[in-house]
Short mmCIF file of C-alpha atoms in Angstrom, two decimals:
data_model
loop_
_atom_site.label_atom_id
_atom_site.label_comp_id
_atom_site.label_asym_id
_atom_site.label_seq_id
_atom_site.Cartn_x
_atom_site.Cartn_y
_atom_site.Cartn_z
CA MET A 1 125.95 103.48 58.15
CA ALA A 2 123.35 101.70 60.20
CA SER A 3 120.84 104.48 59.49
CA ALA A 4 120.84 103.86 55.73
CA THR A 5 117.77 102.19 54.30
CA SER A 6 119.65 99.89 51.96
CA LEU A 7 123.18 98.75 51.45
CA TRP A 8 123.50 99.83 47.84
CA HIS A 9 122.91 103.45 48.91
CA LEU A 10 125.97 103.16 51.15
CA LEU A 11 128.29 102.39 48.27
CA PRO A 12 129.38 105.10 45.82
CA VAL A 13 129.09 103.69 42.33
CA ARG A 14 130.74 106.41 40.23
CA ASP A 15 134.41 106.38 39.31
CA GLN A 16 136.09 109.15 37.32
CA HIS A 17 137.43 108.22 33.90
CA GLU A 18 138.82 110.19 31.01
CA GLY A 19 135.99 111.73 29.07
CA GLY A 20 133.50 111.82 31.94
CA THR A 21 132.03 109.86 34.80
CA ALA A 22 131.16 106.20 34.31
CA VAL A 23 128.99 104.03 36.49
CA MET A 24 131.07 101.20 37.95
CA GLY A 25 129.12 98.68 39.97
CA LYS A 26 130.22 97.42 43.36
CA VAL A 27 131.01 93.72 43.67
CA TRP A 28 129.41 91.51 46.34
CA THR A 29 130.63 87.92 46.34
CA LEU A 30 128.69 85.04 47.91
CA TYR A 31 131.35 82.67 49.16
CA SER A 32 131.56 79.37 51.02
CA SER A 33 133.85 76.39 50.65
CA LYS A 34 130.81 74.15 51.18
CA GLY A 35 128.37 73.18 48.44
CA GLY A 36 124.68 73.66 49.18
CA ALA A 37 125.36 76.43 51.70
CA GLY A 38 122.55 78.62 50.38
CA LYS A 39 124.63 80.99 48.23
CA THR A 40 122.36 80.94 45.18
CA THR A 41 119.13 81.40 47.13
CA THR A 42 120.70 84.26 49.09
CA ALA A 43 121.94 85.85 45.86
CA ILE A 44 118.43 85.69 44.37
CA VAL A 45 116.83 87.22 47.47
CA ILE A 46 119.38 90.06 47.56
CA ALA A 47 119.03 90.68 43.81
CA SER A 48 115.24 90.69 44.08
CA GLU A 49 115.28 93.33 46.79
CA LEU A 50 117.85 95.51 45.03
CA ILE A 51 115.77 95.42 41.83
CA ARG A 52 112.63 96.24 43.84
CA GLN A 53 114.38 99.29 45.31
CA GLY A 54 115.44 100.53 41.88
CA ALA A 55 119.05 99.37 41.65
CA SER A 56 120.40 97.58 38.62
CA VAL A 57 121.98 94.19 39.30
CA CYS A 58 124.27 91.86 37.38
CA LEU A 59 124.43 88.31 38.70
CA ILE A 60 127.50 86.26 37.79
CA ASP A 61 127.10 82.50 37.86
CA ALA A 62 130.63 81.32 38.72
CA ASP A 63 129.63 77.76 39.59
CA PRO A 64 130.23 74.89 37.11
CA ASN A 65 126.89 73.45 38.29
CA ALA A 66 125.32 76.59 36.79
CA PRO A 67 122.47 77.11 39.30
CA LEU A 68 121.68 80.59 38.00
CA GLN A 69 121.62 79.28 34.45
CA THR A 70 119.00 76.76 35.60
CA TRP A 71 117.10 79.59 37.32
CA GLN A 72 117.17 81.69 34.15
CA SER A 73 116.14 78.80 31.88
CA HIS A 74 112.46 79.07 32.91
CA GLY A 75 112.21 82.24 30.84
CA HIS A 76 110.56 84.42 33.50
CA LEU A 77 113.44 86.91 33.80
CA GLU A 78 113.35 88.31 30.28
CA GLY A 79 112.56 91.98 29.99
CA ILE A 80 113.16 92.85 33.66
CA ASP A 81 114.68 96.32 33.76
CA GLY A 82 118.05 96.47 35.46
CA LEU A 83 118.66 92.71 35.67
CA HIS A 84 121.63 91.10 33.91
CA ILE A 85 123.07 87.60 34.22
CA LEU A 86 126.54 86.54 33.08
CA PHE A 87 128.15 83.10 33.23
CA ASP A 88 131.75 82.25 34.08
CA GLU A 89 132.33 78.58 34.72
CA LYS A 90 136.13 78.43 34.37
CA SER A 91 137.30 77.39 37.83
CA ASP A 92 140.92 78.14 36.88
CA GLY A 93 140.06 81.83 37.22
CA SER A 94 141.28 82.71 33.74
CA THR A 95 138.20 84.77 32.82
CA ILE A 96 136.52 85.87 36.07
CA SER A 97 138.33 89.23 36.26
CA ARG A 98 137.13 90.14 32.77
CA THR A 99 133.61 88.95 33.55
CA ILE A 100 133.48 91.08 36.70
CA ALA A 101 134.83 94.09 34.81
CA GLU A 102 132.10 93.62 32.18
CA ALA A 103 129.45 93.27 34.88
CA ARG A 104 130.56 96.44 36.67
CA GLU A 105 129.81 98.43 33.51
CA LEU A 106 126.29 96.99 33.34
CA ALA A 107 124.92 97.44 36.85
CA ASP A 108 125.04 99.26 40.18
CA VAL A 109 125.69 96.02 42.06
CA VAL A 110 127.44 92.88 40.83
CA ILE A 111 126.60 89.70 42.76
CA VAL A 112 129.01 86.79 42.22
CA ASP A 113 127.66 83.33 43.06
CA THR A 114 130.77 81.16 43.51
CA GLU A 115 131.29 77.41 43.51
CA GLY A 116 131.17 75.62 46.87
CA THR A 117 134.88 74.94 47.03
CA ASN A 118 138.18 76.77 47.32
CA ASN A 119 139.51 77.45 43.84
CA VAL A 120 141.43 80.11 41.92
CA GLN A 121 138.25 81.55 40.48
CA GLY A 122 136.85 82.17 43.97
CA THR A 123 140.13 83.73 45.08
CA PHE A 124 140.10 86.16 42.17
CA ALA A 125 136.43 87.02 42.78
CA ILE A 126 137.12 87.78 46.45
CA ALA A 127 140.13 89.90 45.51
CA ARG A 128 137.90 92.08 43.33
CA SER A 129 135.06 92.33 45.83
CA ASP A 130 133.76 95.30 47.76
CA MET A 131 132.04 92.90 50.15
CA VAL A 132 132.02 89.14 50.75
CA ILE A 133 128.88 87.49 52.12
CA ILE A 134 129.23 84.08 53.76
CA PRO A 135 125.96 82.14 54.18
CA ILE A 136 126.00 79.79 57.18
CA GLN A 137 123.33 77.20 57.96
CA SER A 138 122.48 75.88 61.41
CA GLY A 139 124.88 72.98 61.74
CA GLN A 140 128.27 72.53 63.36
CA GLN A 141 129.88 71.60 60.05
CA ASP A 142 128.28 74.63 58.41
CA LEU A 143 129.70 76.85 61.14
CA GLU A 144 133.18 75.37 60.75
CA GLU A 145 133.04 75.82 56.97
CA GLY A 146 131.83 79.40 57.40
CA LEU A 147 134.70 80.26 59.73
CA LYS A 148 137.09 78.51 57.35
CA ALA A 149 135.73 80.65 54.52
CA HIS A 150 136.31 83.77 56.62
CA SER A 151 139.90 82.70 57.27
CA PHE A 152 140.36 82.21 53.52
CA VAL A 153 139.02 85.71 52.84
CA ARG A 154 141.45 87.14 55.39
CA ASP A 155 144.31 85.40 53.56
CA VAL A 156 143.19 87.10 50.35
CA MET A 157 143.06 90.44 52.22
CA GLU A 158 146.66 90.02 53.30
CA GLN A 159 147.69 89.23 49.74
CA GLN A 160 145.79 92.26 48.42
CA ARG A 161 146.89 94.49 51.31
CA ARG A 162 143.42 95.94 51.71
CA HIS A 163 140.37 95.37 53.86
CA ILE A 164 137.50 93.47 52.22
CA PRO A 165 134.34 93.84 54.33
CA THR A 166 133.07 90.36 55.13
CA VAL A 167 129.67 89.53 56.58
CA ALA A 168 128.08 86.22 57.61
CA ILE A 169 124.36 85.61 57.26
CA ARG A 170 122.55 82.71 58.88
CA VAL A 171 120.35 81.00 56.31
CA ARG A 172 117.79 78.19 56.22
CA THR A 173 117.20 78.51 59.94
CA SER A 174 114.03 77.48 61.71
CA ALA A 175 111.30 80.11 61.79
CA THR A 176 110.32 78.94 65.26
CA ILE A 177 112.23 79.42 68.51
CA GLU A 178 115.93 78.64 68.17
CA ASP A 179 116.83 75.14 69.30
CA LYS A 180 119.98 74.27 71.26
CA VAL A 181 122.04 73.71 68.11
CA GLU A 182 121.05 77.05 66.60
CA ARG A 183 121.73 78.88 69.88
CA ARG A 184 125.17 77.27 70.07
CA ILE A 185 125.93 78.28 66.48
CA LYS A 186 124.80 81.83 67.27
CA GLU A 187 126.98 82.01 70.36
CA GLN A 188 130.06 80.71 68.54
CA LEU A 189 129.56 83.19 65.72
CA GLU A 190 129.16 86.06 68.17
CA ALA A 191 132.40 84.98 69.85
CA SER A 192 134.26 85.04 66.53
CA ASP A 193 135.60 88.13 64.76
CA LEU A 194 133.22 87.62 61.83
CA PRO A 195 130.47 90.29 61.70
CA VAL A 196 127.10 88.55 61.50
CA CYS A 197 123.96 89.95 59.91
CA LYS A 198 121.35 90.27 62.67
CA LEU A 199 118.59 89.13 60.32
CA ARG A 200 118.29 85.40 59.70
CA LEU A 201 116.93 84.11 56.38
CA TYR A 202 114.48 81.51 57.61
CA ASP A 203 113.92 78.31 55.67
CA LYS A 204 110.93 79.64 53.74
CA ALA A 205 109.23 77.71 50.96
CA ALA A 206 108.79 80.97 49.03
CA PHE A 207 112.56 81.51 48.82
CA ARG A 208 113.00 78.02 47.36
CA ALA A 209 110.05 78.53 45.04
CA ALA A 210 111.57 81.70 43.57
CA TYR A 211 114.56 79.63 42.48
CA GLN A 212 112.48 76.67 41.32
CA SER A 213 110.10 78.93 39.39
CA GLY A 214 112.89 80.96 37.82
CA CYS A 215 111.71 84.38 38.95
CA LEU A 216 112.43 87.25 41.31
CA LEU A 217 110.82 87.00 44.72
CA GLN A 218 108.40 89.88 44.06
CA ASP A 219 107.21 88.18 40.85
CA LEU A 220 106.56 84.81 42.51
CA PRO A 221 102.75 85.31 42.77
CA ASN A 222 102.65 85.17 38.96
CA HIS A 223 104.34 81.77 38.85
CA SER A 224 103.57 79.89 42.08
CA ASP A 225 100.82 79.57 44.68
CA VAL A 226 103.24 78.52 47.43
CA GLY A 227 102.28 79.85 50.84
CA GLY A 228 104.13 82.40 52.96
CA GLN A 229 105.00 84.74 50.12
CA ASP A 230 104.07 87.93 51.97
CA ARG A 231 106.27 87.03 54.92
CA ALA A 232 109.13 86.10 52.61
CA ARG A 233 108.94 89.49 50.92
CA GLU A 234 108.79 91.21 54.31
CA ALA A 235 111.96 89.38 55.36
CA ALA A 236 113.69 90.33 52.10
CA ALA A 237 112.82 93.99 52.68
CA LEU A 238 114.67 93.86 56.01
CA LEU A 239 117.74 92.15 54.58
CA LEU A 240 119.57 95.10 53.03
CA PRO A 241 119.44 97.31 56.15
CA ALA A 242 120.65 94.34 58.21
CA LEU A 243 123.53 93.76 55.80
CA ALA A 244 124.31 97.48 55.95
CA GLU A 245 124.61 97.35 59.73
CA ALA A 246 126.93 94.32 59.61
CA PHE A 247 128.89 95.97 56.78
CA GLY A 248 129.46 98.97 59.06
CA ARG A 249 130.67 96.72 61.87
CA SER A 250 133.19 95.16 59.49
CA PHE A 251 134.70 98.59 58.86
CA SER A 252 134.69 99.38 62.58
CA GLN A 253 136.57 96.14 63.13
CA GLU A 254 139.16 97.20 60.58
CA GLU A 255 139.68 100.49 62.43
CA GLN A 256 140.12 98.66 65.75
CA GLU A 257 142.66 96.26 64.24
CA ALA A 258 144.60 99.19 62.82
CA VAL A 259 145.03 100.77 66.27
#
């Protein structure tokens, strides 16, 4: 798995149905019980890179604050091949399963951006996921919330009686040398049973600007003159292989636990 160039190539996207073979997208859910954890920015960076590599993507805004709706409202996403955005703001979970099913018919990869709290909608999204991604910032509270989110995902696994690969990614970290707090967070994550993406998403102005400008990362030069765009795109290009490697470790962990 670690040798693959991108995570979406790792995941078979064709299921057999009566009358032929239909494309059914895989579901990646961004989850954290903490608001402002970096889920939306991470979702946009992942979607940008998938689109750049030729995959089709359907983003689901499952947050009542509607951050992706705000992102879309700038009007710079219209006409982008392979990009779809759906909205599901019912936190009671009454519609999220149908929304995910609709999204899976539209795209290779479905990315669900959940609300920063534990609710039924998030539970249902996790239960229908092929992978859960937990963004964790460099703070003790962020670490605790990330580990709490992982525990919640494991509870859903037990209920579903299946393994749901779960990966943490450190976001909004300093681009300079790690300070004591960041090193401590790193050590505690490494000591946990939560596979961590080896690539950190640094706190780059270009990532924020992609959201604020309402565009994909690769289209940012058309909408903003913010600095550091080349480095941001270089980091995004490394993200999918890093997620793939952590994804593989999650499966290895499942095999070890089964022994």
